[in-house]
């Protein structure tokens, strides 16, 4: 048996900020699936399907390595898209702050379980929406440029979680398997 896992920090964006973004996006005729407010997070590593036999060992290593890392402040700032405005599929809020030691610790603790270090550049972000239909690219591009420096929230990263993602017809359900406090 396997569980679909990822490592992340959960985020609570102010409801008024989310409402503002939703109003703007809807006014631009953009359609898609919004991430539920209680599921907002930034991901350090997506593991995919992991055998339940490895999970207790991963949890032990996770607690041991992550608990040594210090808390830090980050800022949720700016709105962007992946991969680009022309073919936007994901709408996100950026995460600014130094999270490289957390990312490195996660990658290192997973290596003995067969997870190679990721080669792509780590760009922490909070996914807000999976875009299905994009209209008015010029207006959307202008909106993104206006929002590039918008500050949404300053927060302290206090915890990192190993989370199970259970896919349902209504969207994913996230179940924290191990939540580790930073020191």
PDB file of C-alpha atoms in Angstrom:
ATOM      1  CA  UNK A   1       0.000   0.000   0.000  1.00  0.00           C
ATOM      2  CA  UNK A   2       1.152   3.544  -0.771  1.00  0.00           C
ATOM      3  CA  UNK A   3       0.340   7.070   0.354  1.00  0.00           C
ATOM      4  CA  UNK A   4       0.735  10.248  -1.698  1.00  0.00           C
ATOM      5  CA  UNK A   5       3.013  12.568   0.314  1.00  0.00           C
ATOM      6  CA  UNK A   6       4.580  16.004   0.257  1.00  0.00           C
ATOM      7  CA  UNK A   7       6.560  18.211   2.671  1.00  0.00           C
ATOM      8  CA  UNK A   8       5.228  21.734   3.243  1.00  0.00           C
ATOM      9  CA  UNK A   9       4.499  24.639   5.541  1.00  0.00           C
ATOM     10  CA  UNK A  10       0.810  25.461   5.865  1.00  0.00           C
ATOM     11  CA  UNK A  11      -0.184  29.116   5.344  1.00  0.00           C
ATOM     12  CA  UNK A  12      -3.136  31.194   6.441  1.00  0.00           C
ATOM     13  CA  UNK A  13      -3.613  34.142   4.089  1.00  0.00           C
ATOM     14  CA  UNK A  14      -6.049  36.800   5.320  1.00  0.00           C
ATOM     15  CA  UNK A  15      -9.539  36.159   3.897  1.00  0.00           C
ATOM     16  CA  UNK A  16      -9.863  39.773   2.705  1.00  0.00           C
ATOM     17  CA  UNK A  17      -6.693  39.356   0.588  1.00  0.00           C
ATOM     18  CA  UNK A  18      -7.995  36.136  -0.945  1.00  0.00           C
ATOM     19  CA  UNK A  19     -11.370  37.781  -1.648  1.00  0.00           C
ATOM     20  CA  UNK A  20      -9.601  40.696  -3.341  1.00  0.00           C
ATOM     21  CA  UNK A  21      -7.564  38.370  -5.576  1.00  0.00           C
ATOM     22  CA  UNK A  22     -10.622  36.281  -6.453  1.00  0.00           C
ATOM     23  CA  UNK A  23     -12.650  39.372  -7.411  1.00  0.00           C
ATOM     24  CA  UNK A  24      -9.841  40.621  -9.657  1.00  0.00           C
ATOM     25  CA  UNK A  25      -9.284  37.241 -11.321  1.00  0.00           C
ATOM     26  CA  UNK A  26     -13.004  36.652 -11.888  1.00  0.00           C
ATOM     27  CA  UNK A  27     -13.369  40.161 -13.365  1.00  0.00           C
ATOM     28  CA  UNK A  28     -10.694  39.186 -15.923  1.00  0.00           C
ATOM     29  CA  UNK A  29     -12.769  36.183 -17.022  1.00  0.00           C
ATOM     30  CA  UNK A  30     -10.227  33.654 -15.767  1.00  0.00           C
ATOM     31  CA  UNK A  31     -11.667  30.280 -14.847  1.00  0.00           C
ATOM     32  CA  UNK A  32     -10.172  27.472 -12.833  1.00  0.00           C
ATOM     33  CA  UNK A  33     -10.068  25.584  -9.562  1.00  0.00           C
ATOM     34  CA  UNK A  34      -9.252  27.621  -6.464  1.00  0.00           C
ATOM     35  CA  UNK A  35      -7.267  26.005  -3.667  1.00  0.00           C
ATOM     36  CA  UNK A  36      -9.364  25.869  -0.500  1.00  0.00           C
ATOM     37  CA  UNK A  37      -8.157  28.377   2.109  1.00  0.00           C
ATOM     38  CA  UNK A  38      -7.435  25.616   4.653  1.00  0.00           C
ATOM     39  CA  UNK A  39      -5.194  23.848   2.084  1.00  0.00           C
ATOM     40  CA  UNK A  40      -2.905  26.801   1.313  1.00  0.00           C
ATOM     41  CA  UNK A  41       0.770  25.914   1.742  1.00  0.00           C
ATOM     42  CA  UNK A  42       4.198  26.165   0.199  1.00  0.00           C
ATOM     43  CA  UNK A  43       5.905  22.942  -0.747  1.00  0.00           C
ATOM     44  CA  UNK A  44       9.517  21.977  -0.094  1.00  0.00           C
ATOM     45  CA  UNK A  45       9.192  18.621  -1.814  1.00  0.00           C
ATOM     46  CA  UNK A  46       6.505  16.502  -3.468  1.00  0.00           C
ATOM     47  CA  UNK A  47       7.235  12.828  -2.835  1.00  0.00           C
ATOM     48  CA  UNK A  48       4.369  11.199  -4.710  1.00  0.00           C
ATOM     49  CA  UNK A  49       3.343   7.661  -3.846  1.00  0.00           C
ATOM     50  CA  UNK A  50       5.417   6.256  -0.973  1.00  0.00           C
ATOM     51  CA  UNK A  51       5.183   2.744   0.437  1.00  0.00           C
ATOM     52  CA  UNK A  52       3.634   2.723   3.921  1.00  0.00           C
ATOM     53  CA  UNK A  53       6.570   0.529   4.984  1.00  0.00           C
ATOM     54  CA  UNK A  54       8.954   3.525   4.640  1.00  0.00           C
ATOM     55  CA  UNK A  55       6.737   6.159   6.259  1.00  0.00           C
ATOM     56  CA  UNK A  56       7.653   5.493   9.940  1.00  0.00           C
ATOM     57  CA  UNK A  57      11.370   5.729   9.060  1.00  0.00           C
ATOM     58  CA  UNK A  58      10.830   8.896   7.037  1.00  0.00           C
ATOM     59  CA  UNK A  59       8.868  10.396   9.942  1.00  0.00           C
ATOM     60  CA  UNK A  60      11.725   9.647  12.382  1.00  0.00           C
ATOM     61  CA  UNK A  61      14.364  11.172  10.096  1.00  0.00           C
ATOM     62  CA  UNK A  62      12.065  14.090   9.366  1.00  0.00           C
ATOM     63  CA  UNK A  63      11.601  14.904  13.073  1.00  0.00           C
ATOM     64  CA  UNK A  64      15.300  14.468  13.839  1.00  0.00           C
ATOM     65  CA  UNK A  65      16.592  16.701  11.000  1.00  0.00           C
ATOM     66  CA  UNK A  66      13.890  19.372  10.791  1.00  0.00           C
ATOM     67  CA  UNK A  67      13.705  20.030  14.547  1.00  0.00           C
ATOM     68  CA  UNK A  68      17.318  21.315  14.417  1.00  0.00           C
ATOM     69  CA  UNK A  69      16.400  24.181  12.072  1.00  0.00           C
ATOM     70  CA  UNK A  70      15.588  27.626  13.410  1.00  0.00           C
ATOM     71  CA  UNK A  71      12.331  29.497  12.853  1.00  0.00           C
ATOM     72  CA  UNK A  72      12.483  32.342  10.374  1.00  0.00           C
ATOM     73  CA  UNK A  73      10.410  35.125   8.927  1.00  0.00           C
ATOM     74  CA  UNK A  74       9.147  35.087   5.353  1.00  0.00           C
ATOM     75  CA  UNK A  75       6.964  37.428   3.384  1.00  0.00           C
ATOM     76  CA  UNK A  76       4.134  36.416   1.077  1.00  0.00           C
ATOM     77  CA  UNK A  77       4.560  38.901  -1.715  1.00  0.00           C
ATOM     78  CA  UNK A  78       3.559  39.326  -5.338  1.00  0.00           C
ATOM     79  CA  UNK A  79       1.328  37.329  -7.643  1.00  0.00           C
ATOM     80  CA  UNK A  80       2.692  35.301 -10.530  1.00  0.00           C
ATOM     81  CA  UNK A  81       1.955  32.374 -12.807  1.00  0.00           C
ATOM     82  CA  UNK A  82       3.594  29.177 -14.008  1.00  0.00           C
ATOM     83  CA  UNK A  83       4.867  28.596 -16.588  1.00  0.00           C
ATOM     84  CA  UNK A  84       4.296  32.086 -18.097  1.00  0.00           C
ATOM     85  CA  UNK A  85       1.490  34.562 -18.879  1.00  0.00           C
ATOM     86  CA  UNK A  86       0.957  33.150 -22.370  1.00  0.00           C
ATOM     87  CA  UNK A  87       0.322  29.614 -21.127  1.00  0.00           C
ATOM     88  CA  UNK A  88      -0.571  30.260 -17.473  1.00  0.00           C
ATOM     89  CA  UNK A  89      -1.706  27.144 -15.623  1.00  0.00           C
ATOM     90  CA  UNK A  90      -0.990  28.051 -11.979  1.00  0.00           C
ATOM     91  CA  UNK A  91      -1.676  31.345 -10.170  1.00  0.00           C
ATOM     92  CA  UNK A  92       0.497  31.822  -7.091  1.00  0.00           C
ATOM     93  CA  UNK A  93       1.658  34.180  -4.353  1.00  0.00           C
ATOM     94  CA  UNK A  94       5.434  34.320  -3.932  1.00  0.00           C
ATOM     95  CA  UNK A  95       7.281  33.426  -0.750  1.00  0.00           C
ATOM     96  CA  UNK A  96      10.322  35.609  -0.007  1.00  0.00           C
ATOM     97  CA  UNK A  97      12.847  34.632   2.634  1.00  0.00           C
ATOM     98  CA  UNK A  98      15.679  32.177   3.052  1.00  0.00           C
ATOM     99  CA  UNK A  99      14.283  28.656   3.112  1.00  0.00           C
ATOM    100  CA  UNK A 100      17.285  26.929   1.509  1.00  0.00           C
ATOM    101  CA  UNK A 101      18.395  25.166   4.701  1.00  0.00           C
ATOM    102  CA  UNK A 102      14.934  23.655   5.156  1.00  0.00           C
ATOM    103  CA  UNK A 103      14.815  22.578   1.501  1.00  0.00           C
ATOM    104  CA  UNK A 104      18.331  21.091   1.752  1.00  0.00           C
ATOM    105  CA  UNK A 105      17.503  19.213   4.961  1.00  0.00           C
ATOM    106  CA  UNK A 106      14.360  17.763   3.372  1.00  0.00           C
ATOM    107  CA  UNK A 107      16.283  16.646   0.273  1.00  0.00           C
ATOM    108  CA  UNK A 108      19.082  15.122   2.368  1.00  0.00           C
ATOM    109  CA  UNK A 109      16.816  13.185   4.714  1.00  0.00           C
ATOM    110  CA  UNK A 110      14.931  11.731   1.740  1.00  0.00           C
ATOM    111  CA  UNK A 111      18.010  10.549  -0.194  1.00  0.00           C
ATOM    112  CA  UNK A 112      18.413   7.248   1.725  1.00  0.00           C
ATOM    113  CA  UNK A 113      14.828   6.412   0.703  1.00  0.00           C
ATOM    114  CA  UNK A 114      15.622   6.686  -3.011  1.00  0.00           C
ATOM    115  CA  UNK A 115      14.636  10.328  -3.604  1.00  0.00           C
ATOM    116  CA  UNK A 116      17.316  12.105  -5.626  1.00  0.00           C
ATOM    117  CA  UNK A 117      17.943  15.794  -4.964  1.00  0.00           C
ATOM    118  CA  UNK A 118      15.804  17.955  -7.203  1.00  0.00           C
ATOM    119  CA  UNK A 119      17.666  19.654 -10.028  1.00  0.00           C
ATOM    120  CA  UNK A 120      15.201  22.446 -10.632  1.00  0.00           C
ATOM    121  CA  UNK A 121      15.562  25.751  -8.836  1.00  0.00           C
ATOM    122  CA  UNK A 122      13.554  25.920  -5.601  1.00  0.00           C
ATOM    123  CA  UNK A 123      10.970  28.698  -5.984  1.00  0.00           C
ATOM    124  CA  UNK A 124       8.676  28.682  -2.949  1.00  0.00           C
ATOM    125  CA  UNK A 125       5.143  29.827  -3.676  1.00  0.00           C
ATOM    126  CA  UNK A 126       1.582  29.374  -2.462  1.00  0.00           C
ATOM    127  CA  UNK A 127      -0.662  28.036  -5.226  1.00  0.00           C
ATOM    128  CA  UNK A 128      -3.983  29.895  -5.277  1.00  0.00           C
ATOM    129  CA  UNK A 129      -5.594  28.519  -8.413  1.00  0.00           C
ATOM    130  CA  UNK A 130      -5.156  26.013 -11.218  1.00  0.00           C
ATOM    131  CA  UNK A 131      -6.109  27.957 -14.323  1.00  0.00           C
ATOM    132  CA  UNK A 132      -8.348  26.217 -16.868  1.00  0.00           C
ATOM    133  CA  UNK A 133      -9.401  29.116 -19.097  1.00  0.00           C
ATOM    134  CA  UNK A 134      -7.568  32.403 -19.599  1.00  0.00           C
ATOM    135  CA  UNK A 135      -9.084  35.392 -21.360  1.00  0.00           C
ATOM    136  CA  UNK A 136      -7.842  38.962 -21.726  1.00  0.00           C
ATOM    137  CA  UNK A 137      -4.126  38.126 -21.575  1.00  0.00           C
ATOM    138  CA  UNK A 138      -3.130  41.783 -21.888  1.00  0.00           C
ATOM    139  CA  UNK A 139      -5.299  42.861 -18.954  1.00  0.00           C
ATOM    140  CA  UNK A 140      -4.121  39.825 -16.976  1.00  0.00           C
ATOM    141  CA  UNK A 141      -0.491  40.679 -17.702  1.00  0.00           C
ATOM    142  CA  UNK A 142      -1.103  44.246 -16.524  1.00  0.00           C
ATOM    143  CA  UNK A 143      -2.761  42.947 -13.327  1.00  0.00           C
ATOM    144  CA  UNK A 144       0.250  40.694 -12.632  1.00  0.00           C
ATOM    145  CA  UNK A 145       2.678  43.580 -13.140  1.00  0.00           C
ATOM    146  CA  UNK A 146       0.625  45.754 -10.730  1.00  0.00           C
ATOM    147  CA  UNK A 147       0.686  42.952  -8.148  1.00  0.00           C
ATOM    148  CA  UNK A 148       4.395  42.073  -8.460  1.00  0.00           C
ATOM    149  CA  UNK A 149       5.378  43.989  -5.298  1.00  0.00           C
ATOM    150  CA  UNK A 150       2.118  43.616  -3.335  1.00  0.00           C
ATOM    151  CA  UNK A 151       2.781  42.442   0.217  1.00  0.00           C
ATOM    152  CA  UNK A 152       0.133  40.076   1.528  1.00  0.00           C
ATOM    153  CA  UNK A 153       1.537  38.771   4.787  1.00  0.00           C
ATOM    154  CA  UNK A 154       4.660  38.569   6.926  1.00  0.00           C
ATOM    155  CA  UNK A 155       4.807  35.328   8.851  1.00  0.00           C
ATOM    156  CA  UNK A 156       7.140  33.206  10.893  1.00  0.00           C
ATOM    157  CA  UNK A 157       7.832  29.710   9.615  1.00  0.00           C
ATOM    158  CA  UNK A 158       7.435  27.719  12.822  1.00  0.00           C
ATOM    159  CA  UNK A 159       6.593  24.272  11.488  1.00  0.00           C
ATOM    160  CA  UNK A 160       7.247  21.942   8.602  1.00  0.00           C
ATOM    161  CA  UNK A 161       4.842  19.076   7.929  1.00  0.00           C
ATOM    162  CA  UNK A 162       4.914  15.719   6.217  1.00  0.00           C
ATOM    163  CA  UNK A 163       1.458  15.597   4.650  1.00  0.00           C
ATOM    164  CA  UNK A 164      -0.624  12.909   3.000  1.00  0.00           C
ATOM    165  CA  UNK A 165      -2.702  14.089   0.050  1.00  0.00           C
ATOM    166  CA  UNK A 166      -5.836  12.023  -0.494  1.00  0.00           C
ATOM    167  CA  UNK A 167      -7.375  12.758  -3.880  1.00  0.00           C
ATOM    168  CA  UNK A 168     -11.168  12.939  -3.950  1.00  0.00           C
ATOM    169  CA  UNK A 169     -13.736  14.034  -6.528  1.00  0.00           C
ATOM    170  CA  UNK A 170     -14.142  17.297  -4.578  1.00  0.00           C
ATOM    171  CA  UNK A 171     -10.404  17.985  -4.451  1.00  0.00           C
ATOM    172  CA  UNK A 172      -7.510  16.859  -2.278  1.00  0.00           C
ATOM    173  CA  UNK A 173      -7.776  16.282   1.452  1.00  0.00           C
ATOM    174  CA  UNK A 174      -4.572  16.979   3.364  1.00  0.00           C
ATOM    175  CA  UNK A 175      -3.746  14.879   6.420  1.00  0.00           C
ATOM    176  CA  UNK A 176      -0.640  15.889   8.376  1.00  0.00           C
ATOM    177  CA  UNK A 177       1.281  12.729   9.275  1.00  0.00           C
ATOM    178  CA  UNK A 178       4.103  14.476  11.131  1.00  0.00           C
ATOM    179  CA  UNK A 179       4.292  18.153  12.133  1.00  0.00           C
ATOM    180  CA  UNK A 180       7.697  19.279  13.358  1.00  0.00           C
ATOM    181  CA  UNK A 181       8.287  22.514  15.240  1.00  0.00           C
ATOM    182  CA  UNK A 182      11.368  24.485  14.278  1.00  0.00           C
ATOM    183  CA  UNK A 183      13.565  25.648  17.155  1.00  0.00           C
TER     184      UNK A 183
END
